[in-house]
PDB file of C-alpha atoms and ligand atoms in Angstrom:
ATOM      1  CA  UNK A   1      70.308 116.728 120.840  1.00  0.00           C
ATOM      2  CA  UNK A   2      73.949 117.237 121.322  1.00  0.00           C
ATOM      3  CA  UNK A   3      75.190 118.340 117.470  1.00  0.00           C
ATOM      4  CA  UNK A   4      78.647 116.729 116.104  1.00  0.00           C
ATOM      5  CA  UNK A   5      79.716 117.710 113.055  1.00  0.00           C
ATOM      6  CA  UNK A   6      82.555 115.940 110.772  1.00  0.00           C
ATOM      7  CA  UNK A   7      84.144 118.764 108.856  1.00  0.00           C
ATOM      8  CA  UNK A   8      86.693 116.884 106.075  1.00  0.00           C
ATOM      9  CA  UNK A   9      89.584 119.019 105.240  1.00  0.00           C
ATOM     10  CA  UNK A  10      88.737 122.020 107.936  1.00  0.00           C
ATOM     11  CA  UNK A  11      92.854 123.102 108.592  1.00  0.00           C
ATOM     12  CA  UNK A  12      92.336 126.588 105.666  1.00  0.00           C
ATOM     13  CA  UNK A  13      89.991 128.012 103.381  1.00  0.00           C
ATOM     14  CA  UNK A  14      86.280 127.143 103.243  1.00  0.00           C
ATOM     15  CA  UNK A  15      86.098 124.414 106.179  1.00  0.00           C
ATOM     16  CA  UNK A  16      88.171 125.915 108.743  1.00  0.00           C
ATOM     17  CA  UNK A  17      85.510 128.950 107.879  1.00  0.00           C
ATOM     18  CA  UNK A  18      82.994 126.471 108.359  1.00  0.00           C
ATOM     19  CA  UNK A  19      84.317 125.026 111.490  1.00  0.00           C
ATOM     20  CA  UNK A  20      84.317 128.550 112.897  1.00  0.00           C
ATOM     21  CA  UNK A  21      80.751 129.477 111.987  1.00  0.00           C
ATOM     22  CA  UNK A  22      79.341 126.320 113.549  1.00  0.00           C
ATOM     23  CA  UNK A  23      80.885 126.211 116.697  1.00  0.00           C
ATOM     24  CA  UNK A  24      79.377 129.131 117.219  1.00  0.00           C
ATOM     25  CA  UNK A  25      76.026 127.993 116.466  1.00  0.00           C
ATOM     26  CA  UNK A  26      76.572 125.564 119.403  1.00  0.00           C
ATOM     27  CA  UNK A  27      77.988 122.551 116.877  1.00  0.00           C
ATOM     28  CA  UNK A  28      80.908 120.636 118.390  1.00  0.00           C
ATOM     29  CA  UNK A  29      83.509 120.393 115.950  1.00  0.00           C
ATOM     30  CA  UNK A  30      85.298 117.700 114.156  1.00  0.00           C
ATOM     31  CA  UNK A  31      88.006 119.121 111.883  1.00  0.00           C
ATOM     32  CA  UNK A  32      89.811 116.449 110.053  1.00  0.00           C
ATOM     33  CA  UNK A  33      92.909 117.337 108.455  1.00  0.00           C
ATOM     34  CA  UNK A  34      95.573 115.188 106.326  1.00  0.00           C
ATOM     35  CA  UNK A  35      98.871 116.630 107.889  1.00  0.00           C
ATOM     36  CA  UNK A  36      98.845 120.277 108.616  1.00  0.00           C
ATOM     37  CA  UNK A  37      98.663 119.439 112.262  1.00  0.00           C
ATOM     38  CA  UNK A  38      99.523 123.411 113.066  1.00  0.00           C
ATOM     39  CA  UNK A  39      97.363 124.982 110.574  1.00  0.00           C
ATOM     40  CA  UNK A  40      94.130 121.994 112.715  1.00  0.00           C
ATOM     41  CA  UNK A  41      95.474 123.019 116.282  1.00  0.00           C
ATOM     42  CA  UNK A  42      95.094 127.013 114.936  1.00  0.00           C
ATOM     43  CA  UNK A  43      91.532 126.337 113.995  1.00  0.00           C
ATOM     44  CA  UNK A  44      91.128 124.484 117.067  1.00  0.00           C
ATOM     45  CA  UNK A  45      92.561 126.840 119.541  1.00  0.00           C
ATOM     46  CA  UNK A  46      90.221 129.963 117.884  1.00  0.00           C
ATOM     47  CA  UNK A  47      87.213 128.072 118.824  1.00  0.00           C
ATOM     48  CA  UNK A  48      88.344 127.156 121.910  1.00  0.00           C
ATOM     49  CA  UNK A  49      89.162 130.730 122.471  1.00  0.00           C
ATOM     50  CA  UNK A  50      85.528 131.636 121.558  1.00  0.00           C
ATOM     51  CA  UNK A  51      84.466 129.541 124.578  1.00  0.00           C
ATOM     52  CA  UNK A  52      84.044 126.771 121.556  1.00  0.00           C
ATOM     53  CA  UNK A  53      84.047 122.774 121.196  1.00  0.00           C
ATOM     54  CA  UNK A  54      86.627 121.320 118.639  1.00  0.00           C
ATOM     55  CA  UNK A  55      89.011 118.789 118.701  1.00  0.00           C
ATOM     56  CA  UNK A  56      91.431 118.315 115.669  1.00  0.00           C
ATOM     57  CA  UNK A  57      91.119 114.381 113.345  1.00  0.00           C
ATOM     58  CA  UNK A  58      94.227 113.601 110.972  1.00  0.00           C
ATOM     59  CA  UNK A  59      92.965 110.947 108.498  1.00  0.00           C
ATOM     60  CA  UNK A  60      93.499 111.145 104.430  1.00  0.00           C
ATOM     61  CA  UNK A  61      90.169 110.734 103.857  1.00  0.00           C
ATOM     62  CA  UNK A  62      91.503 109.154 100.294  1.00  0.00           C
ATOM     63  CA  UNK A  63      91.879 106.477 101.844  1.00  0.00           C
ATOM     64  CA  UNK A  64      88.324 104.192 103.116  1.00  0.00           C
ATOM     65  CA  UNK A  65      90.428 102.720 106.011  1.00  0.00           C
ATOM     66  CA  UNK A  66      91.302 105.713 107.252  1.00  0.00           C
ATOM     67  CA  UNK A  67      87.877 107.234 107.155  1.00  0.00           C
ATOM     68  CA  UNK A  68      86.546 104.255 109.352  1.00  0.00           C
ATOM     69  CA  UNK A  69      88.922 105.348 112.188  1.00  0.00           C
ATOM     70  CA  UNK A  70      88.231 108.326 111.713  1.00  0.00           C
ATOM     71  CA  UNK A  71      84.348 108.149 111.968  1.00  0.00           C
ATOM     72  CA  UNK A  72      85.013 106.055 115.063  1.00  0.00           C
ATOM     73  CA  UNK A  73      87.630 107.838 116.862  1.00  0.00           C
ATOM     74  CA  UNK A  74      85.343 111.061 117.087  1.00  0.00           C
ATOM     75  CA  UNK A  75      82.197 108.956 118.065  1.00  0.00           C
ATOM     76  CA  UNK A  76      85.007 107.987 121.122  1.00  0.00           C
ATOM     77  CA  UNK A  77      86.224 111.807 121.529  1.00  0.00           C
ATOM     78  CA  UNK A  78      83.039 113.871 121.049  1.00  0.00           C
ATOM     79  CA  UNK A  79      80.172 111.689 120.849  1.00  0.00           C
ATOM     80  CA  UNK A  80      78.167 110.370 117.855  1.00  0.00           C
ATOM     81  CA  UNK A  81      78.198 112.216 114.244  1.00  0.00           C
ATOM     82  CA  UNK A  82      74.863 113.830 113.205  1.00  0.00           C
ATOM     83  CA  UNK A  83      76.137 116.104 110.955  1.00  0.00           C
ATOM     84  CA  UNK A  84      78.679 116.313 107.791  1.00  0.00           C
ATOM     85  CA  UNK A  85      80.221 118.911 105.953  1.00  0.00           C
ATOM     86  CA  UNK A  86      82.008 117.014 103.041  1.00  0.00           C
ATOM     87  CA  UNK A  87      84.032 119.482 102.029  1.00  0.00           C
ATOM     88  CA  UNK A  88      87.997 118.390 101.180  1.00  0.00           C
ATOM     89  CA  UNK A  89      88.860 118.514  98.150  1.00  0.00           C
ATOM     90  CA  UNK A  90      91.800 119.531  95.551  1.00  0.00           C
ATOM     91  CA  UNK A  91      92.485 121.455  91.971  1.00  0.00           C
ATOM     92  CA  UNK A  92      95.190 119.695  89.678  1.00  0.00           C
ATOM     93  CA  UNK A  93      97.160 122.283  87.298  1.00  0.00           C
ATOM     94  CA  UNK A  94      95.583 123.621  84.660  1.00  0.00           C
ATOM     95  CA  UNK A  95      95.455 121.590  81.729  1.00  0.00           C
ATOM     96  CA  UNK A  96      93.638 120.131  78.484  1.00  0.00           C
ATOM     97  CA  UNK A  97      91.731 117.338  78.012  1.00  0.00           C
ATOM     98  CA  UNK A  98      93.763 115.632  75.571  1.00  0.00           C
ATOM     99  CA  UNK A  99      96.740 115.705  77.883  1.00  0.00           C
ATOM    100  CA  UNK A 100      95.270 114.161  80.715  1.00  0.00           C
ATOM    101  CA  UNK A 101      95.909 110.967  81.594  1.00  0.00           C
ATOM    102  CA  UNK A 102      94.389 108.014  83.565  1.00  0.00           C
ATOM    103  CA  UNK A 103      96.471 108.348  86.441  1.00  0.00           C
ATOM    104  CA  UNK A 104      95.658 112.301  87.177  1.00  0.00           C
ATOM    105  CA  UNK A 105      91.982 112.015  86.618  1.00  0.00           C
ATOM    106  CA  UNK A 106      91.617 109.024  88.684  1.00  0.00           C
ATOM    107  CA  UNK A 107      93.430 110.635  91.331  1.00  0.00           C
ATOM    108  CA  UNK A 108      90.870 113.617  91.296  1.00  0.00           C
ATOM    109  CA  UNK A 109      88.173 111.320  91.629  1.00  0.00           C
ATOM    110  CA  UNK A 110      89.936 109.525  94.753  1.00  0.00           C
ATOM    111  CA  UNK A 111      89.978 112.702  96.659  1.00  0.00           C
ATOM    112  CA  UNK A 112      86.816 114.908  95.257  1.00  0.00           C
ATOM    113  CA  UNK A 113      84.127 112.062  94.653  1.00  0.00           C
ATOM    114  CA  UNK A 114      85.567 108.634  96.193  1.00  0.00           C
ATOM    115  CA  UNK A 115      85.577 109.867 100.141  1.00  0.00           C
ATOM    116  CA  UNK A 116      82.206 111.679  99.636  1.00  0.00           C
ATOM    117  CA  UNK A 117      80.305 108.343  99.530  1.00  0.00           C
ATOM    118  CA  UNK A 118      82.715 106.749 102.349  1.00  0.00           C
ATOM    119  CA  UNK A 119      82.236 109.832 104.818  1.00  0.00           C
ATOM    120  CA  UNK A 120      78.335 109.807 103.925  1.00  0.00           C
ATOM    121  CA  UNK A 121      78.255 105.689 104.563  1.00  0.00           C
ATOM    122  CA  UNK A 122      80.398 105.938 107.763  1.00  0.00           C
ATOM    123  CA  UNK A 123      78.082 109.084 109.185  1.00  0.00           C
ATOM    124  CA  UNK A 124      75.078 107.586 108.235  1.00  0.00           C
ATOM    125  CA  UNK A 125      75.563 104.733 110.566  1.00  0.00           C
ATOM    126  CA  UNK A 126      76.142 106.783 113.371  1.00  0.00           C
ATOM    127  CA  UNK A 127      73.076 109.200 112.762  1.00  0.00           C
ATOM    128  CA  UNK A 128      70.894 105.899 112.712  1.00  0.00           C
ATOM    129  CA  UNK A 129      72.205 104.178 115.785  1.00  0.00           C
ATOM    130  CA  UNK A 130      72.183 107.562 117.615  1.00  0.00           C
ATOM    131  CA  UNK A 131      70.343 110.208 116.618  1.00  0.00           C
ATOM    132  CA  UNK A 132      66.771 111.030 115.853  1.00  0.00           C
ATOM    133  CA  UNK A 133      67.752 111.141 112.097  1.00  0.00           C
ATOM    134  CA  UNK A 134      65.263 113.555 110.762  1.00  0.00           C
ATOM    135  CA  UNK A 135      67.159 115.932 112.943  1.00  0.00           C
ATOM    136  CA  UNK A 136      70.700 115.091 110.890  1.00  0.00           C
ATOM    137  CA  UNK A 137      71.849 116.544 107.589  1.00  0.00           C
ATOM    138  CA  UNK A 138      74.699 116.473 104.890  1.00  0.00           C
ATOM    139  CA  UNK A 139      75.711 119.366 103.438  1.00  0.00           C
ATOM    140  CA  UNK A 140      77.841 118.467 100.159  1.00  0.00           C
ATOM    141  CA  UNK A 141      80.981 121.101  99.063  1.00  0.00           C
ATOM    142  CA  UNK A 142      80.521 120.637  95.041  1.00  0.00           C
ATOM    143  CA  UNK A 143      81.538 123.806  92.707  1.00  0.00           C
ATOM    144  CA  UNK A 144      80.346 126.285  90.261  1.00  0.00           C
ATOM    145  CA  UNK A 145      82.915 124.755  87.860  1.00  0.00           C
ATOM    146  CA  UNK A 146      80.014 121.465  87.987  1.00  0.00           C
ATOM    147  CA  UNK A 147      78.364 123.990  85.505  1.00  0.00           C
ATOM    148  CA  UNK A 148      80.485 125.761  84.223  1.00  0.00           C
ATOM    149  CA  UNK A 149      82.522 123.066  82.886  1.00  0.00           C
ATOM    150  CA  UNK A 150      86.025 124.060  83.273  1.00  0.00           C
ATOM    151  CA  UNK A 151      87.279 124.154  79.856  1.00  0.00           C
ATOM    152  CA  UNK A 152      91.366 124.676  78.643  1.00  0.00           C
ATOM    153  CA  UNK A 153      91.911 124.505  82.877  1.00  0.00           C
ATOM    154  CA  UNK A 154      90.921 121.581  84.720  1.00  0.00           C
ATOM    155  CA  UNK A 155      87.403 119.500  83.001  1.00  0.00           C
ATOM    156  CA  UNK A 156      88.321 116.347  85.432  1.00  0.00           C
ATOM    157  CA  UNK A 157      87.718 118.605  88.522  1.00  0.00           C
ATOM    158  CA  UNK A 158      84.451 120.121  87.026  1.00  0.00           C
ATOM    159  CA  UNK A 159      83.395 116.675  85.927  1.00  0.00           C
ATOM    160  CA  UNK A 160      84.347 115.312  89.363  1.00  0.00           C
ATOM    161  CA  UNK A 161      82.253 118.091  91.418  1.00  0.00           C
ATOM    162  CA  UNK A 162      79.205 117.240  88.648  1.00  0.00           C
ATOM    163  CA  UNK A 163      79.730 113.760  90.309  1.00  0.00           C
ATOM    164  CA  UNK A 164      79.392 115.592  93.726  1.00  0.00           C
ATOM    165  CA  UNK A 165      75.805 117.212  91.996  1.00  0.00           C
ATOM    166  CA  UNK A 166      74.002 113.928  91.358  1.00  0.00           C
ATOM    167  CA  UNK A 167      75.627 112.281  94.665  1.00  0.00           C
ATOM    168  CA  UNK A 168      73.661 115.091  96.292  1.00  0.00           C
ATOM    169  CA  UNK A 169      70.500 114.554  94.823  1.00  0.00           C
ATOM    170  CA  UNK A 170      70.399 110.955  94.383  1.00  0.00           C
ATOM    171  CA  UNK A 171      71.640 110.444  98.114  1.00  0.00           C
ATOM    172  CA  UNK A 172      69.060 113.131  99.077  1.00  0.00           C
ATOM    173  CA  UNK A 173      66.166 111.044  97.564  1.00  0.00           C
ATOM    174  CA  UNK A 174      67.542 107.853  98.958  1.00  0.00           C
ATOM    175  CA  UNK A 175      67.261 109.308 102.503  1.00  0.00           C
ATOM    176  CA  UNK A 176      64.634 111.242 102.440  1.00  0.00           C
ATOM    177  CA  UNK A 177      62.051 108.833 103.741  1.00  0.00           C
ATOM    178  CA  UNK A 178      64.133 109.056 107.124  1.00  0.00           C
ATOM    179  CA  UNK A 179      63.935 112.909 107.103  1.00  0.00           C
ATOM    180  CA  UNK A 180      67.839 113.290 106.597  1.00  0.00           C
ATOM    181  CA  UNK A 181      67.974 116.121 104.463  1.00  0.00           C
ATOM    182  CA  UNK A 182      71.485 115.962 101.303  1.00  0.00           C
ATOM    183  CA  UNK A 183      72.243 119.239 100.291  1.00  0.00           C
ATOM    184  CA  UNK A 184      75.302 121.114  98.037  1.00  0.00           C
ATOM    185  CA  UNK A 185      76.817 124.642  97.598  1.00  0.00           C
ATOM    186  CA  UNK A 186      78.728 125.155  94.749  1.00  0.00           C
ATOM    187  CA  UNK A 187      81.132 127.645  95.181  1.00  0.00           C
ATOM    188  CA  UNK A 188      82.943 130.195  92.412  1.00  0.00           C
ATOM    189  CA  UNK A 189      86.067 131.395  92.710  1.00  0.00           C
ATOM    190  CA  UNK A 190      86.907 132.121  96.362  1.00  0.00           C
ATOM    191  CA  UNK A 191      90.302 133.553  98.320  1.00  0.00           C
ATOM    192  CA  UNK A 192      91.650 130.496  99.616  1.00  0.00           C
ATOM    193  CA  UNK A 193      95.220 128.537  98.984  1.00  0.00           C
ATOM    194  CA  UNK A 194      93.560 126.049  97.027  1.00  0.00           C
ATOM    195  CA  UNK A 195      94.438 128.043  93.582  1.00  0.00           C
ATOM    196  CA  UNK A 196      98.220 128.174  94.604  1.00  0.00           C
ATOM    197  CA  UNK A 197      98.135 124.485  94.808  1.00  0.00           C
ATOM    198  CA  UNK A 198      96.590 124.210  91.719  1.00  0.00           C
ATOM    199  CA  UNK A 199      99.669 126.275  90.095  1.00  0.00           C
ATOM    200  CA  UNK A 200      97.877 129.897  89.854  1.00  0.00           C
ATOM    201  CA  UNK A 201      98.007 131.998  93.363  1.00  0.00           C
ATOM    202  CA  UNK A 202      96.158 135.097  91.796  1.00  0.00           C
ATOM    203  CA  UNK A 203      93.984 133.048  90.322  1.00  0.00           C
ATOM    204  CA  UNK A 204      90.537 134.485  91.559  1.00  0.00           C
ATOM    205  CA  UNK A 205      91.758 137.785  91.139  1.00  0.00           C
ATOM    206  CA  UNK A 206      92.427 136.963  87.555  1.00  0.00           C
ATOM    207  CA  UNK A 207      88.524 136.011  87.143  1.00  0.00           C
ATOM    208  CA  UNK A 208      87.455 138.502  89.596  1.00  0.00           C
ATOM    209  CA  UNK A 209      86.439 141.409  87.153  1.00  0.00           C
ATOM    210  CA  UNK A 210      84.813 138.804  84.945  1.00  0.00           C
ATOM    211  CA  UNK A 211      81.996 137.942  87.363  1.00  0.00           C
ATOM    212  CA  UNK A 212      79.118 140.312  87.662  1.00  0.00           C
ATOM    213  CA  UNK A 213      79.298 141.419  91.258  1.00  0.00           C
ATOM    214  CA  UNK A 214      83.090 141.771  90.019  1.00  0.00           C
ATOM    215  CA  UNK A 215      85.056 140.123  92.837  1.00  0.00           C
ATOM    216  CA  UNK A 216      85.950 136.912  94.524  1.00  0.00           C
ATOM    217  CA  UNK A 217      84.198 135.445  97.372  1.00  0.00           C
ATOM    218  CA  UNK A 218      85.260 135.308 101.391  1.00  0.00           C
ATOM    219  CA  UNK A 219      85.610 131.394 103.014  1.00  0.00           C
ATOM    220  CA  UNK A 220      82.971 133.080 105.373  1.00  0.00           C
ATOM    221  CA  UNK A 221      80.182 133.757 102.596  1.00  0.00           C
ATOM    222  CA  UNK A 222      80.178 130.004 101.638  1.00  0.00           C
ATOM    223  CA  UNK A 223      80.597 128.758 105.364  1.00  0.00           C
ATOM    224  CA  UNK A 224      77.401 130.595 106.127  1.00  0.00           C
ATOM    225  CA  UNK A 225      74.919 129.091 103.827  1.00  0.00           C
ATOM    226  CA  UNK A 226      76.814 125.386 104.522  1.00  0.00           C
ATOM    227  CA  UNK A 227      75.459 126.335 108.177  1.00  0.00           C
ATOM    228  CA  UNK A 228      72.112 127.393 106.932  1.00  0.00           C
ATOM    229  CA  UNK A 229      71.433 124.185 104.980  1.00  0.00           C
ATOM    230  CA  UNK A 230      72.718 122.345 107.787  1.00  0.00           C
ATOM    231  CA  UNK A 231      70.179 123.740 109.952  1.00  0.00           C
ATOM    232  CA  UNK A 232      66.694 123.315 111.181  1.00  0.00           C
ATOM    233  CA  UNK A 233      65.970 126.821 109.130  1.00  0.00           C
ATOM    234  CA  UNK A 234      66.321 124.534 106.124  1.00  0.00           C
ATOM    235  CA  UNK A 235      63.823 121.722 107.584  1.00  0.00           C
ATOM    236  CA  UNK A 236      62.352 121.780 103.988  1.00  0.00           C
ATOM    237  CA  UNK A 237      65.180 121.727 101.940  1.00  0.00           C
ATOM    238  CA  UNK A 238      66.899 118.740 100.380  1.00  0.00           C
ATOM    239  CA  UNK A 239      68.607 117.632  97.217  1.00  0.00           C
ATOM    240  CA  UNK A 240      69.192 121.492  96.649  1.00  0.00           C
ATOM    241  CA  UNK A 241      72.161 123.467  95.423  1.00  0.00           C
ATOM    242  CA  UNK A 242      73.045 126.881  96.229  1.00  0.00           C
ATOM    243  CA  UNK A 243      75.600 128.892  94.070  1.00  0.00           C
ATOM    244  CA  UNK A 244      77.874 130.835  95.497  1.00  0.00           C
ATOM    245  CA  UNK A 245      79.561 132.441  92.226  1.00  0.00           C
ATOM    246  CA  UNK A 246      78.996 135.711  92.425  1.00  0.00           C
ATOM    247  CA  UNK A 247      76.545 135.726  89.448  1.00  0.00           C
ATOM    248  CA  UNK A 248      78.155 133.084  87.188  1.00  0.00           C
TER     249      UNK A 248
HETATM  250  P1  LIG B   1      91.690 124.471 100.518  1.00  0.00           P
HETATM  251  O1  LIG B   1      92.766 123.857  99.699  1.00  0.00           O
HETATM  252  O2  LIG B   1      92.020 125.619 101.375  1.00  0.00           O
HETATM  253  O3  LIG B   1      90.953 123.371 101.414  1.00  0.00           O
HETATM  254  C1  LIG B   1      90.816 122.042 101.016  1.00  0.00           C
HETATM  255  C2  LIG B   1      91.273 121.193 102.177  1.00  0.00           C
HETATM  256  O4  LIG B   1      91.079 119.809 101.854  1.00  0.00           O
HETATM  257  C3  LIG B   1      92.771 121.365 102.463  1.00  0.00           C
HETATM  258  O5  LIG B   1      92.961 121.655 103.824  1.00  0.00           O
HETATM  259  C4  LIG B   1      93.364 120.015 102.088  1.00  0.00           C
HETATM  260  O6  LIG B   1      94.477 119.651 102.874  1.00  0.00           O
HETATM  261  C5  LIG B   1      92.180 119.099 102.384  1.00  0.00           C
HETATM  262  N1  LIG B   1      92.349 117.816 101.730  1.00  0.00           N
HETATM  263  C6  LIG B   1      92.679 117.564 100.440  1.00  0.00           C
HETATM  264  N2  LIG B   1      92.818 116.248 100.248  1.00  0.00           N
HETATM  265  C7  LIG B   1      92.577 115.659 101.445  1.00  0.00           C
HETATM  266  C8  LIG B   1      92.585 114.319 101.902  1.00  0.00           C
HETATM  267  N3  LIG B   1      92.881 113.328 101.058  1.00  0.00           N
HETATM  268  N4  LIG B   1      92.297 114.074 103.195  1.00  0.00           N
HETATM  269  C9  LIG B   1      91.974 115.071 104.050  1.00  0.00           C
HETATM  270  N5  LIG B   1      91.968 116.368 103.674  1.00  0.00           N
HETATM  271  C10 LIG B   1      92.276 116.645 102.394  1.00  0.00           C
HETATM  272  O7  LIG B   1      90.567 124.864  99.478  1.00  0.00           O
HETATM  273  P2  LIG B   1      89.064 125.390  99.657  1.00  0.00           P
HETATM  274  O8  LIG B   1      88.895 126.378  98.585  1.00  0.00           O
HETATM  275  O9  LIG B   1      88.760 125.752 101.048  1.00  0.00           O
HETATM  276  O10 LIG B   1      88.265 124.080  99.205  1.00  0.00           O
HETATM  277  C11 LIG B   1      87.234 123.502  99.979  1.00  0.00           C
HETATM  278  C12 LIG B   1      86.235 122.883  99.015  1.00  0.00           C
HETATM  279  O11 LIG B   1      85.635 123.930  98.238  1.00  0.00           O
HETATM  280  C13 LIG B   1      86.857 121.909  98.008  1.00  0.00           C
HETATM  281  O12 LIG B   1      85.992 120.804  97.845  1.00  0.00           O
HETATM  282  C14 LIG B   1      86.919 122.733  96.744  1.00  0.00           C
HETATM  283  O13 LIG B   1      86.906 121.936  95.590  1.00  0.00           O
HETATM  284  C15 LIG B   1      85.678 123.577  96.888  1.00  0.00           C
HETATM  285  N6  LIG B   1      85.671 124.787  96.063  1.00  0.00           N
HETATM  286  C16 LIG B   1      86.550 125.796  96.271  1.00  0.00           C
HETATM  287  C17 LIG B   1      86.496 126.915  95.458  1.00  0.00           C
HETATM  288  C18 LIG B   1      87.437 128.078  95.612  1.00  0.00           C
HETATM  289  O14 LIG B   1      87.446 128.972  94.749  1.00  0.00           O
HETATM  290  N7  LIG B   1      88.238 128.150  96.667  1.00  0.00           N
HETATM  291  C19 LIG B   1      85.536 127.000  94.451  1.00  0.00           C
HETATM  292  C20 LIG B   1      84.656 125.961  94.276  1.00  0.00           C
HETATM  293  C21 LIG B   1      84.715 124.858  95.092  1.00  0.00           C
END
């Protein structure tokens, strides 16, 4: 079977990582992007340049419209999805509960939870009119902060990637006749820009000394179990988490 994955927000950090570490498992590559069309074509060309497949997608996947065209313009360009790395996803600045307001936490659900179910929905009709589904799997990008809880910094984006928890194991049980295995790393804190968006660049080396192995995590260590649960190493696996927090 020919394997297509749909990366979401694959440009930097964890899913270009990703991206890397399945093409060369023999994946071809869907990297969506929002508008970093450079930073895609970068991620692109390395594969290529690996002897690769991976073609670059620019869709906000914030927006359900979008992620229909999307779905349906890499079924055109690569062939039918059968596998999904949901994995974009952004940090607000730090703040308190009792300042935030409606608008900021329903924009973190728009981006971290909303598209989740959308990409899922849109993928799942392609594994089911094309693939031998039992041989298709999810893998859900959800966060240590899920448990951790996030407190005096951001509690909307841990309470958003505890959304990302139960989507993974309710969605896992409501496939799991079909053999389509749901399953979710959370990540700690791990070098990539997404902490200087969220208003603190040295962030992870600010919490670095604080975890018991006592430093932050590589993209690379989280893309590697994404491609393990993702494969056929994993057959029995689904509706599981694996933490990727350096102890936490
Ligand atoms: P990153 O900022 O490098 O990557 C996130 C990507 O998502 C970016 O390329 C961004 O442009 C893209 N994105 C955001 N909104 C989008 C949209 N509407 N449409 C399309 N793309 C969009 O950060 P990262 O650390 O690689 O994050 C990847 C995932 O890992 C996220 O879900 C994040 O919450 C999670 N995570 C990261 C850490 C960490 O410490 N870096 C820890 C726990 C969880």
């Amino acid at each position: 079977m020919k394997k297509v994955v749909l990366i979401t927000g694959a440009s930097r950090g964890i899913g270009a990582a990703a991206a890397n570490f399945l093409a060369e498992q023999g994946y071809q590559v869907a990297i969506n992007y929002k508008s970093n069309h450079a930073a895609a074509e970068q991620v692109v060309a390395q594969i290529r340049a690996l002897g690769g497949i991976a073609q670059r997608f620019a869709a906000d996947i914030s927006d359900e419209s979008q992620v229909v065209e999307l779905c349906d313009e890499i079924k055109m360009q690569l062939g039918p999805i059968s596998h999904l790395v949901n994995n974009a996803g952004v940090l607000a600045t730090q703040m308190r509960v009792e300042e935030m307001t409606a608008e900021r936490i329903n924009q973190m659900l728009c981006t971290n939870v909303t598209p989740y179910f959308i990409c899922a929905r849109e993928v799942l009709k392609q594994i089911r009119a094309h693939h031998q589904p039992d041989q298709c799997a999810i893998v859900n990008v959800s966060s240590a902060a899920s448990y951790l809880g996030g407190a005096n910094e951001y509690v909307d984006y841990a309470a958003a990637k505890g959304a990302i928890d139960s989507f993974t194991r309710g969605l896992s049980l409501e496939l799991a006749a079909e053999g389509i295995r749901v399953n979710c790393v959370r990540p700690g804190c791990i070098y990539t820009d997404i902490h200087a968006d969220g208003g603190e660049p040295g962030r992870v080396d600010r919490l670095a000394s604080l975890l018991p192995l006592q430093r932050g995590g590589k993209p690379e260590e989280v893309a590697s179990a994404i491609a393990w649960l993702l494969s056929e190493q994993a057959s029995y696996a689904t509706g599981t988490f694996i933490d990727l927090a350096g102890g936490k």
